[in-house]
């Protein structure tokens, strides 16, 4: 028997095991997020999907729906929280949109625009993490990684287990499971979901940058609130064109 | 006068600080003796920008997008120069016709809009109102009031160029077109038509702009001596010696117009050009190895290009070129103000060329990217930017990351020439007369003739804060002449 909770004033039915994110998504209610993808188990890493549940802040992607819950997904306070979280992500990495090939197709950039972020009020840490260009087809720029963990989960689901999050706290970094620690010594391919699922410009198929003209990029067409979390699909470094249809979380 | 004097102990130092370079700062220092004769004049570039360093370690396909941020006025030139270098890197220098023609069209639009900005917005107020006229009216706003028809056509010419850039690259400034071996988008026939039908008017306005520049130069006989300097001239030329902005080989003409070097390919530029570092400027001093440090400095830019080529392949510009060449030779020294005349010849050439390219059926519908061939880890892209020859040189490792970069921008090539022009102005206007507001602007007029980025910042609608300080030998201020951000001139004296 279906159960009922309230999201943004609407009574919504749900099934046992559904998360708040699942219930909202089924009803077409967009909740900002970067680390969640419906194909993978939720982890609550980015906290952008924080919603108000009976006066408490909770992650929509990891909170199980319960009968009688009253959930608010959007408010001035929640927007301020999300903007601050987005600013923290920008300050923690090197997200220089003007020179980044993911600009216009980047979920972090689109989220920043949607949250009304115009600058980061936090000190920029300007990290200098190791860039891994050893793989013939894939580039890993750790300074752009937001530690969402999507590539870790996607690679595990593909049975390759190539990525992991190493270190703790501010020393956390995306590590590669190979003897050398380099992508060249893994069986990763450009077509793997682990490569393609990156929401930012951290894991990129080589030699594909800027092939999608300005005006035809995903978030040239609308905001992330309207279009959802989408990403371009690249095939191999030798392909002449990139497609922007394809994978969407929504 | 020399660039440096052997004994500066008894001289008075005058500093014009800031003069501003490419989105950065510069200053001019003069050393005056007790008779108010300038013994030393230097243009110092005092800001370090470091693009060559921070693109190291980045993937090569980022280059056209990152290095174009060097400049807000001519980013297209950096975008295309880096693009040409990475074409060479991936072994795809022979682009499909649609890709090459789109890139050339973009470059013509860029040079047209930059030249219009430089002449109408930044330099024509000096020529129309006089070098020593009030700063409050010697600007584009004053121009709109006193010469509205002229100013408006200048604004519209620039707008046309910028709109065409936006249509091709997606943005008026810092857009995207280049990918290794080609482009990411071709124009649609409907987009081409929008611009094609404006071309008769654009060519007419460009013709009028040329008449204005030529007329203003010829209206005052003193202009022929203003900042007059003589040096070899360097530019790209086509294989047949034709005028070329996008791709060709380097040619150098000597001071008397004879060809000194010719058919120098991109990859051989280092065999002929060396850069000297001086302790008082962050900008290097390039020179031709064959002539040595003292005589090997050279000029680039509109005047150098127009003088170097055999002919221009558009009829109206070619006719104008012949007239200018006759004006320049056999004299071995040319006024810096001739740059404006040459600049407007190029503006007209760009307008005529845009009309030709827009009629070309290959501009749309063909392949956008050439097949990649043998890789060249050391790659070069040389282009004629609005202000002169622009050299991009990269080394890329086998993991696709940039290891080394060397960029010789046109302002750098003109470094010594700008210093020489300042000295020439000092000899004419300062020696024996002392420092005045007129001096301040005369120096700026000379620098402005070379470099619109510098002009932009120093001009700033006549409101760029600027100060000339006269120091005693002991280093104490004796006199300060300041232009405030409101455009007012204030003078203060201090007892020694």
CSV table of N, CA and C in Angstrom, one decimal, chain A residues 3 43-44 49 67 82 87 120 123 149 160 173 177 190 198 215 237 250:
chain,number,residue,atom,x,y,z
A,3,UNK,N,2.3,4.9,0.4
A,3,UNK,CA,2.3,5.9,1.6
A,3,UNK,C,2.4,7.3,1.0
A,43,UNK,N,25.2,8.7,-2.0
A,43,UNK,CA,26.3,8.8,-1.0
A,43,UNK,C,26.2,10.1,-0.2
A,44,UNK,N,25.5,11.1,-0.7
A,44,UNK,CA,25.3,12.4,0.0
A,44,UNK,C,26.6,13.1,0.2
A,49,UNK,N,21.7,18.7,-2.3
A,49,UNK,CA,20.3,18.3,-2.4
A,49,UNK,C,19.7,18.5,-1.0
A,67,UNK,N,6.1,8.3,5.8
A,67,UNK,CA,4.7,8.9,5.8
A,67,UNK,C,4.6,10.0,6.7
A,82,UNK,N,22.8,26.4,-0.5
A,82,UNK,CA,23.4,25.7,-1.7
A,82,UNK,C,24.4,26.6,-2.4
A,87,UNK,N,30.0,27.7,-3.6
A,87,UNK,CA,31.2,28.5,-3.5
A,87,UNK,C,32.4,27.7,-2.9
A,120,UNK,N,33.2,33.7,-5.3
A,120,UNK,CA,33.3,32.8,-4.2
A,120,UNK,C,33.7,33.7,-3.0
A,123,UNK,N,38.1,31.9,0.7
A,123,UNK,CA,39.4,32.0,0.1
A,123,UNK,C,39.7,30.9,-0.9
A,149,UNK,N,32.5,11.3,-6.4
A,149,UNK,CA,32.5,9.8,-6.3
A,149,UNK,C,31.7,9.1,-7.4
A,160,UNK,N,35.4,-2.7,-13.0
A,160,UNK,CA,36.8,-2.4,-13.2
A,160,UNK,C,37.4,-1.8,-11.9
A,173,UNK,N,41.6,13.0,-2.2
A,173,UNK,CA,41.9,13.2,-3.6
A,173,UNK,C,41.4,12.0,-4.4
A,177,UNK,N,43.5,3.1,-9.0
A,177,UNK,CA,43.9,1.8,-8.5
A,177,UNK,C,44.8,1.1,-9.5
A,190,UNK,N,37.8,5.3,-23.0
A,190,UNK,CA,37.1,6.6,-23.2
A,190,UNK,C,35.6,6.4,-23.1
A,198,UNK,N,31.5,11.9,-15.3
A,198,UNK,CA,32.0,13.1,-14.5
A,198,UNK,C,31.1,14.3,-14.8
A,215,UNK,N,26.7,28.3,-27.9
A,215,UNK,CA,25.4,28.4,-28.5
A,215,UNK,C,24.7,27.0,-28.7
A,237,UNK,N,39.1,9.8,-28.8
A,237,UNK,CA,39.8,11.0,-29.2
A,237,UNK,C,39.8,11.2,-30.7
A,250,UNK,N,17.9,13.0,-15.3
A,250,UNK,CA,16.4,13.1,-15.2
A,250,UNK,C,15.6,12.4,-16.2
